[in-house]
mmCIF file with all atom_site columns, C-alpha atoms in Angstrom:
data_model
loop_
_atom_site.group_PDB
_atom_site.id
_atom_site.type_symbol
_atom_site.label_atom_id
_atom_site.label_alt_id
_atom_site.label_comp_id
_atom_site.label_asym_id
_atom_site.label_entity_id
_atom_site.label_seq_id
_atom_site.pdbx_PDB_ins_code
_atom_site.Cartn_x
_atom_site.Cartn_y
_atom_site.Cartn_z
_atom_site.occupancy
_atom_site.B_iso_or_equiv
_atom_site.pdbx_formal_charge
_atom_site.auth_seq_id
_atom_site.auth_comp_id
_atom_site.auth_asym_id
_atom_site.auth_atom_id
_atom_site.pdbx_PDB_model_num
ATOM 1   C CA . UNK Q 1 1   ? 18.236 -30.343 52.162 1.00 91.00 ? 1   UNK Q CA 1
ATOM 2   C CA . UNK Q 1 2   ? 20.308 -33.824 51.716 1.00 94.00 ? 2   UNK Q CA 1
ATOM 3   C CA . UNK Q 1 3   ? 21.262 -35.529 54.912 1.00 97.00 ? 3   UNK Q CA 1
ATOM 4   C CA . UNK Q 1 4   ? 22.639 -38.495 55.343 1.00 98.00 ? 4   UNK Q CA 1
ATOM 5   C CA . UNK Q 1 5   ? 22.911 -39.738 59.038 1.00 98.00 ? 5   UNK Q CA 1
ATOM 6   C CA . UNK Q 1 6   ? 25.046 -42.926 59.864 1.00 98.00 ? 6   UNK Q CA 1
ATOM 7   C CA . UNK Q 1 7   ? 24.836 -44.869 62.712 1.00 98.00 ? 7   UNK Q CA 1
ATOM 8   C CA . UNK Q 1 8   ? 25.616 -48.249 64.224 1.00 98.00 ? 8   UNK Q CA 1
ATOM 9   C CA . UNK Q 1 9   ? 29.586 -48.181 65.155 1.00 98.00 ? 9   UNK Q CA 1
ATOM 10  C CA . UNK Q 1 10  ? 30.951 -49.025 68.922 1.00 98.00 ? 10  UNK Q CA 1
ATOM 11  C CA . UNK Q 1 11  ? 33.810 -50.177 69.981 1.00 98.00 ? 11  UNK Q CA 1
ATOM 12  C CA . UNK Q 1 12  ? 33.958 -54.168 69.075 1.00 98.00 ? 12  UNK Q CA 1
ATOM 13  C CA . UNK Q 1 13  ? 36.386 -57.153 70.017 1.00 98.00 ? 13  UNK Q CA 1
ATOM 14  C CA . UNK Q 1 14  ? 37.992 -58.849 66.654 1.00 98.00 ? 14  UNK Q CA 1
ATOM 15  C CA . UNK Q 1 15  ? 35.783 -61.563 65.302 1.00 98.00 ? 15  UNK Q CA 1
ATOM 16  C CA . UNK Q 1 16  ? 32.527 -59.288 66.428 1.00 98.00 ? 16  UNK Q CA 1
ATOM 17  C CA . UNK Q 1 17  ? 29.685 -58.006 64.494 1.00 98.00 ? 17  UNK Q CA 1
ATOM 18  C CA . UNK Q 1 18  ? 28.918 -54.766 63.630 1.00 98.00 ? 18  UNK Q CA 1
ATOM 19  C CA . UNK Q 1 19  ? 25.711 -53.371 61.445 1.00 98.00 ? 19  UNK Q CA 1
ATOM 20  C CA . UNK Q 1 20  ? 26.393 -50.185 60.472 1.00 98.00 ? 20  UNK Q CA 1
ATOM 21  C CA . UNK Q 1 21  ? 22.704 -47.709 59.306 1.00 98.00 ? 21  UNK Q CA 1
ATOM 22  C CA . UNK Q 1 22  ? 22.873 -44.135 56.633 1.00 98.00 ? 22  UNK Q CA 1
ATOM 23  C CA . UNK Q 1 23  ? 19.479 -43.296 56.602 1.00 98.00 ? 23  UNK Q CA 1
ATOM 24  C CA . UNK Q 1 24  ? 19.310 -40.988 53.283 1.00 97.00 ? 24  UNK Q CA 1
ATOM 25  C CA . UNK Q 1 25  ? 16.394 -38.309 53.360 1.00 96.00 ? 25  UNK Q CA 1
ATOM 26  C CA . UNK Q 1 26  ? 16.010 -34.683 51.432 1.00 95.00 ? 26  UNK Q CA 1
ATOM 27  C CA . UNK Q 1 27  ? 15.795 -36.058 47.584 1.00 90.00 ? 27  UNK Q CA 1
ATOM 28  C CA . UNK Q 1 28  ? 14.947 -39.446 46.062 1.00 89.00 ? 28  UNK Q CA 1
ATOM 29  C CA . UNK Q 1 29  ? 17.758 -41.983 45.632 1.00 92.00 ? 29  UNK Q CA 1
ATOM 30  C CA . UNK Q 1 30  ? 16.653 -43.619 42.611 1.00 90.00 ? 30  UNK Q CA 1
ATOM 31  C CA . UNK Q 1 31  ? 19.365 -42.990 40.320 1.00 91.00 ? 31  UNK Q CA 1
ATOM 32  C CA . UNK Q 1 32  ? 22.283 -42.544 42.888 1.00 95.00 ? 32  UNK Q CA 1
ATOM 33  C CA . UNK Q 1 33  ? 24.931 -44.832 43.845 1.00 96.00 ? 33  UNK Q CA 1
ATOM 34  C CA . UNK Q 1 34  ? 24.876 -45.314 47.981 1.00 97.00 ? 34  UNK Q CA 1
ATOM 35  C CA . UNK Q 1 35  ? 28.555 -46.532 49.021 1.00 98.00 ? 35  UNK Q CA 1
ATOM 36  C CA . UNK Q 1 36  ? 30.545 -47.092 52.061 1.00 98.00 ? 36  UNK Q CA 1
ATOM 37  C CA . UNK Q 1 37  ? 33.795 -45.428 52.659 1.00 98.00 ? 37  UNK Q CA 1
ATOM 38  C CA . UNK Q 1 38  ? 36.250 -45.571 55.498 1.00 98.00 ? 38  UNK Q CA 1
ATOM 39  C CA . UNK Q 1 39  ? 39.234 -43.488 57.033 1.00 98.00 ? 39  UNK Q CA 1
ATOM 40  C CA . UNK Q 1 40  ? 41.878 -44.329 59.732 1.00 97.00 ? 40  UNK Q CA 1
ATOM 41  C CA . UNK Q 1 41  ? 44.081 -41.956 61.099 1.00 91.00 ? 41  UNK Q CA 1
ATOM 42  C CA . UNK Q 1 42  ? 46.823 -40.933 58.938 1.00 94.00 ? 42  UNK Q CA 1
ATOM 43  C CA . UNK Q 1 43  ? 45.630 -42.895 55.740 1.00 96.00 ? 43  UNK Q CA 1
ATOM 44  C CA . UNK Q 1 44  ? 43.384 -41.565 53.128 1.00 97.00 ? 44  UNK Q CA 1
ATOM 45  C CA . UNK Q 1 45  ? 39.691 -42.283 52.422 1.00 97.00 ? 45  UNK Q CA 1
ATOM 46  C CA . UNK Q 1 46  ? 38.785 -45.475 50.791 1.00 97.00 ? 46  UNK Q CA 1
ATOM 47  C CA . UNK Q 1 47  ? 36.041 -47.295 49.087 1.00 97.00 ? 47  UNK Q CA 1
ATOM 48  C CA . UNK Q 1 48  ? 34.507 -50.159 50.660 1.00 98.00 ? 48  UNK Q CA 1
ATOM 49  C CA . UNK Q 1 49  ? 30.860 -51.044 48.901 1.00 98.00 ? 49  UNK Q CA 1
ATOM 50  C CA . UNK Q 1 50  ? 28.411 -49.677 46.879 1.00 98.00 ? 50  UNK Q CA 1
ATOM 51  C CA . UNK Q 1 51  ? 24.974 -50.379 45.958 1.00 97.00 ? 51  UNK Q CA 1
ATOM 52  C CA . UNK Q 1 52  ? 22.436 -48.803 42.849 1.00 95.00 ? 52  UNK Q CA 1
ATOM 53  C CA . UNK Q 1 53  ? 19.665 -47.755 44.990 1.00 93.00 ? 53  UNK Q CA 1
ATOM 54  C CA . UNK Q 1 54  ? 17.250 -48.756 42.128 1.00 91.00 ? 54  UNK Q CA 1
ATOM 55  C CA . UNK Q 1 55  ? 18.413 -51.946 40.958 1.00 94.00 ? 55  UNK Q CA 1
ATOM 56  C CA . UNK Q 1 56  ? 20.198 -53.505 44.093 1.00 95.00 ? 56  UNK Q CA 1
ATOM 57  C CA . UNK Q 1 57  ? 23.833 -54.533 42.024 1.00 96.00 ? 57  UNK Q CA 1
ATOM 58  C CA . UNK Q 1 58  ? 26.379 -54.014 44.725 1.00 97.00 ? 58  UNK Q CA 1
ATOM 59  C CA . UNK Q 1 59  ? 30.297 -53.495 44.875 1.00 97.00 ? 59  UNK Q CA 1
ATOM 60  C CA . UNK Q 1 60  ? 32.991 -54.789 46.987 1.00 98.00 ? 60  UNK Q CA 1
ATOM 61  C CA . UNK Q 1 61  ? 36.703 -53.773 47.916 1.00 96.00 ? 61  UNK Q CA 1
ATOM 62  C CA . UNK Q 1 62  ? 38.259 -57.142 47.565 1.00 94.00 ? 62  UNK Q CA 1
ATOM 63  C CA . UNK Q 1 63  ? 39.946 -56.998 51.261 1.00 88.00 ? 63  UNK Q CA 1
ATOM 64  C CA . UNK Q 1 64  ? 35.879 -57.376 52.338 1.00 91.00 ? 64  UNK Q CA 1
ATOM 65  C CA . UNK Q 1 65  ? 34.398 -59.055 49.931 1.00 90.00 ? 65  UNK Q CA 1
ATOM 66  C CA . UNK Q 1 66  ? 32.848 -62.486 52.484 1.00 93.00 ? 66  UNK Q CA 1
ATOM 67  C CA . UNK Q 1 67  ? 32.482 -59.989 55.389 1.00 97.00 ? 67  UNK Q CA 1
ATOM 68  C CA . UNK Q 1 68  ? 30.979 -57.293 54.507 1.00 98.00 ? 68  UNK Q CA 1
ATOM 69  C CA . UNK Q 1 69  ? 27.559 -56.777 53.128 1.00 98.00 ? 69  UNK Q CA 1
ATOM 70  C CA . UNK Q 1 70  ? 25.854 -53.916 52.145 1.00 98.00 ? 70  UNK Q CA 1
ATOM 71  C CA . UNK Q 1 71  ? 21.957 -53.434 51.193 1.00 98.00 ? 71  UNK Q CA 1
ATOM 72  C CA . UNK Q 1 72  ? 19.113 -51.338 51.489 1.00 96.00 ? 72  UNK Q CA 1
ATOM 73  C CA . UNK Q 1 73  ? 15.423 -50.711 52.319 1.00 95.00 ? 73  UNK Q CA 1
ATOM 74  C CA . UNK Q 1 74  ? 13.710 -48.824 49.942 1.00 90.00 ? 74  UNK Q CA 1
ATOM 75  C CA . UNK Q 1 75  ? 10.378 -48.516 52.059 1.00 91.00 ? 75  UNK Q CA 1
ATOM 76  C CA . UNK Q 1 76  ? 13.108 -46.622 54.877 1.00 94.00 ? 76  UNK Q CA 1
ATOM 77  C CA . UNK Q 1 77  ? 15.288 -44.884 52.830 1.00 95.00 ? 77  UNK Q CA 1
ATOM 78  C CA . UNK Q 1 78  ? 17.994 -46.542 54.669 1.00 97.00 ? 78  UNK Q CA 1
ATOM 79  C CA . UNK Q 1 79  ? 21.311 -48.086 53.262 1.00 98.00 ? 79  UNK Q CA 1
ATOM 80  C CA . UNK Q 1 80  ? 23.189 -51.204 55.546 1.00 98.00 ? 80  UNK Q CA 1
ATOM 81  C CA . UNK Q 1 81  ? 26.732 -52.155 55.766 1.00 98.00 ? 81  UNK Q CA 1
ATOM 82  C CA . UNK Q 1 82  ? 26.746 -55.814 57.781 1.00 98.00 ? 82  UNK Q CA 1
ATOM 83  C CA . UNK Q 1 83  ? 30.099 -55.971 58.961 1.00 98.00 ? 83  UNK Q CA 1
ATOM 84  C CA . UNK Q 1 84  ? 31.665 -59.287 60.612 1.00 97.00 ? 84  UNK Q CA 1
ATOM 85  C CA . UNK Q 1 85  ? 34.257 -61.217 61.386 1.00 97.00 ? 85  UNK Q CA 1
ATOM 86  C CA . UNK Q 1 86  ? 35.760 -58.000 62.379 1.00 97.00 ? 86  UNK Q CA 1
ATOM 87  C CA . UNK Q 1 87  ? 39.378 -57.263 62.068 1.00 96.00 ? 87  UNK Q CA 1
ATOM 88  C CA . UNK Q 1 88  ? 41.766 -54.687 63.769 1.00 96.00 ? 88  UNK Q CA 1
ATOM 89  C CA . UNK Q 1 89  ? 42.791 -53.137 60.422 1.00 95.00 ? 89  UNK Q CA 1
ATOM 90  C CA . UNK Q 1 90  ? 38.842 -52.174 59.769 1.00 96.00 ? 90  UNK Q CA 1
ATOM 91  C CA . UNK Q 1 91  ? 39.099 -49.842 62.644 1.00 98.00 ? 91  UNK Q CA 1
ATOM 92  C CA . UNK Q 1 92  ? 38.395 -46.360 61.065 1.00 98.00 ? 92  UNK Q CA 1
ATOM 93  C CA . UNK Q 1 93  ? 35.147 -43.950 60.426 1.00 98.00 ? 93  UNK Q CA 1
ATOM 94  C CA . UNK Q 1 94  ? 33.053 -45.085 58.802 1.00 98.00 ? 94  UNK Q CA 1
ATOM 95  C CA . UNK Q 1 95  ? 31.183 -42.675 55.801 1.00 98.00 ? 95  UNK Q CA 1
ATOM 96  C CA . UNK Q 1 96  ? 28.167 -43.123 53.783 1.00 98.00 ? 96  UNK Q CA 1
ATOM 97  C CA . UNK Q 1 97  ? 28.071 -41.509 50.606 1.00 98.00 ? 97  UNK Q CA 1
ATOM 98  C CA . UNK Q 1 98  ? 25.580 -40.452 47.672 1.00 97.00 ? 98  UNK Q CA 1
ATOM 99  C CA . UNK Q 1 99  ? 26.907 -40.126 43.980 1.00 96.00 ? 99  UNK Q CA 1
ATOM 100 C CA . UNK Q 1 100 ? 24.924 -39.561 41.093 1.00 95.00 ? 100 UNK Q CA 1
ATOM 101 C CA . UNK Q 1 101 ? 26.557 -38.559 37.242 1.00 91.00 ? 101 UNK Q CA 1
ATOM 102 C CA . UNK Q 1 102 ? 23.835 -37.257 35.242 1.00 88.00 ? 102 UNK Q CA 1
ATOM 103 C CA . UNK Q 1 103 ? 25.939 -35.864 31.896 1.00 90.00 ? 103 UNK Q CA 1
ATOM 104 C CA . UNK Q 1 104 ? 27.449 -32.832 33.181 1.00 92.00 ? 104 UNK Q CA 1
ATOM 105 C CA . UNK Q 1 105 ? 25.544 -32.408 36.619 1.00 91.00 ? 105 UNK Q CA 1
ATOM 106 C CA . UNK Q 1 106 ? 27.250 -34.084 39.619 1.00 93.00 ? 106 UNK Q CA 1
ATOM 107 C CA . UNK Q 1 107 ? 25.219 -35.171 43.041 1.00 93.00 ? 107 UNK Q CA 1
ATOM 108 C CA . UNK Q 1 108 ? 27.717 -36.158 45.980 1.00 96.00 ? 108 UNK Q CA 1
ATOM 109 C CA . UNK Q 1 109 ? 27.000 -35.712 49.326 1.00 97.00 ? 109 UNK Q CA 1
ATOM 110 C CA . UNK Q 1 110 ? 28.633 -37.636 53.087 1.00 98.00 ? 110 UNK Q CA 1
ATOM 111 C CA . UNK Q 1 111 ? 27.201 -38.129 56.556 1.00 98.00 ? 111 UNK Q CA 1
ATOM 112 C CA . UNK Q 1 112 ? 29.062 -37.213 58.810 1.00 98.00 ? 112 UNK Q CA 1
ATOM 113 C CA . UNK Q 1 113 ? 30.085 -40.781 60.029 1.00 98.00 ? 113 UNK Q CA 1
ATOM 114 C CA . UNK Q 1 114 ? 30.501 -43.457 62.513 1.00 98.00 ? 114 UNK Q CA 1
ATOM 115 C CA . UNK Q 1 115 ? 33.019 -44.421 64.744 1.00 98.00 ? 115 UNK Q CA 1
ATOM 116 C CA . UNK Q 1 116 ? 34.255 -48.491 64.240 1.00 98.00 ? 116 UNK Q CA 1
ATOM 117 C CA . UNK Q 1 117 ? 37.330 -49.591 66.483 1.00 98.00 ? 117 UNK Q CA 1
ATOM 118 C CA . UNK Q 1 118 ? 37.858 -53.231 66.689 1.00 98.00 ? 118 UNK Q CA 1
ATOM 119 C CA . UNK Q 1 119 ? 40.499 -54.552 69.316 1.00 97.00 ? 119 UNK Q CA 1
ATOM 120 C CA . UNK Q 1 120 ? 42.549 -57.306 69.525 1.00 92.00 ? 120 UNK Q CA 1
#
C-alpha cells in the first residue's frame, strides 16, 4: 500500500524556518514526480514544487522561487521542502504528492499533510 507521511510544520514567527519531511514508502518512486502542494482556508489547492525522483530537475511556483527548496534522499525515500524567510500568506497545509503518467495508466496519491501557520 502507498503512503506518504508528511511531517515538519509548527506554528512559526514570519522570517522563520521551517523544513517540512514526506517520507514515500509502498512502491518505488523512480519514475514519479514528488511535489509540494498547499491549501488555506477558503482558497483552493495549489502547486508549490516538484522534483523527478530519478533525475533531481525541480519546479518552482514563482511566488517561492529563493525561499523554498525542495529535494530528496534517495537512500530514505524521503522528499524535503526547506521553507524560509517565512511569510504570513504561506500559512496553509501543507501536501505531498506522487504523480506518475505512464500512457494511459495514472499513479497519484497525497499524505495526509502538515500544518504551517506563520504569524506576524
Amino acid at each position: 500500500q502507498v503512503q506518504l507521511v508528511e511531517s515538519g510544520g509548527g506554528l512559526v514567527q514570519a522570517g522563520g524556518s521551517l523544513r517540512l519531511s514526506c517520507a514515500a514508502s509502498g512502491r518505488t518512486f523512480s519514475n514519479y514526480a514528488m511535489s509540494w502542494f498547499r491549501q488555506a482556508p477558503g482558497k483552493e489547492r495549489e502547486f508549490v514544487a516538484a522534483i523527478s525522483w530519478s533525475t533531481g530537475l525541480t519546479y518552482y511556483e514563482d511566488s517561492v522561487k529563493g525561499r523554498f527548496t525542495i529535494s530528496r534522499d534517495n537512500a530514505k525515500n524521503t522528499v524535503y521542502l526547506q521553507i524560509d524567510s517565512l511569510k504570513p500568506d504561506d500559512t496553509a497545509v501543507y501536501y505531498c504528492n506522487a504523480k506518475r503518467v505512464s500512457g494511459t495508466l495514472v499513479d497519484n496519491y497525497w499524505g495526509q499533510g502538515t500544518q504551517v501557520t506563520v504569524s506576524s
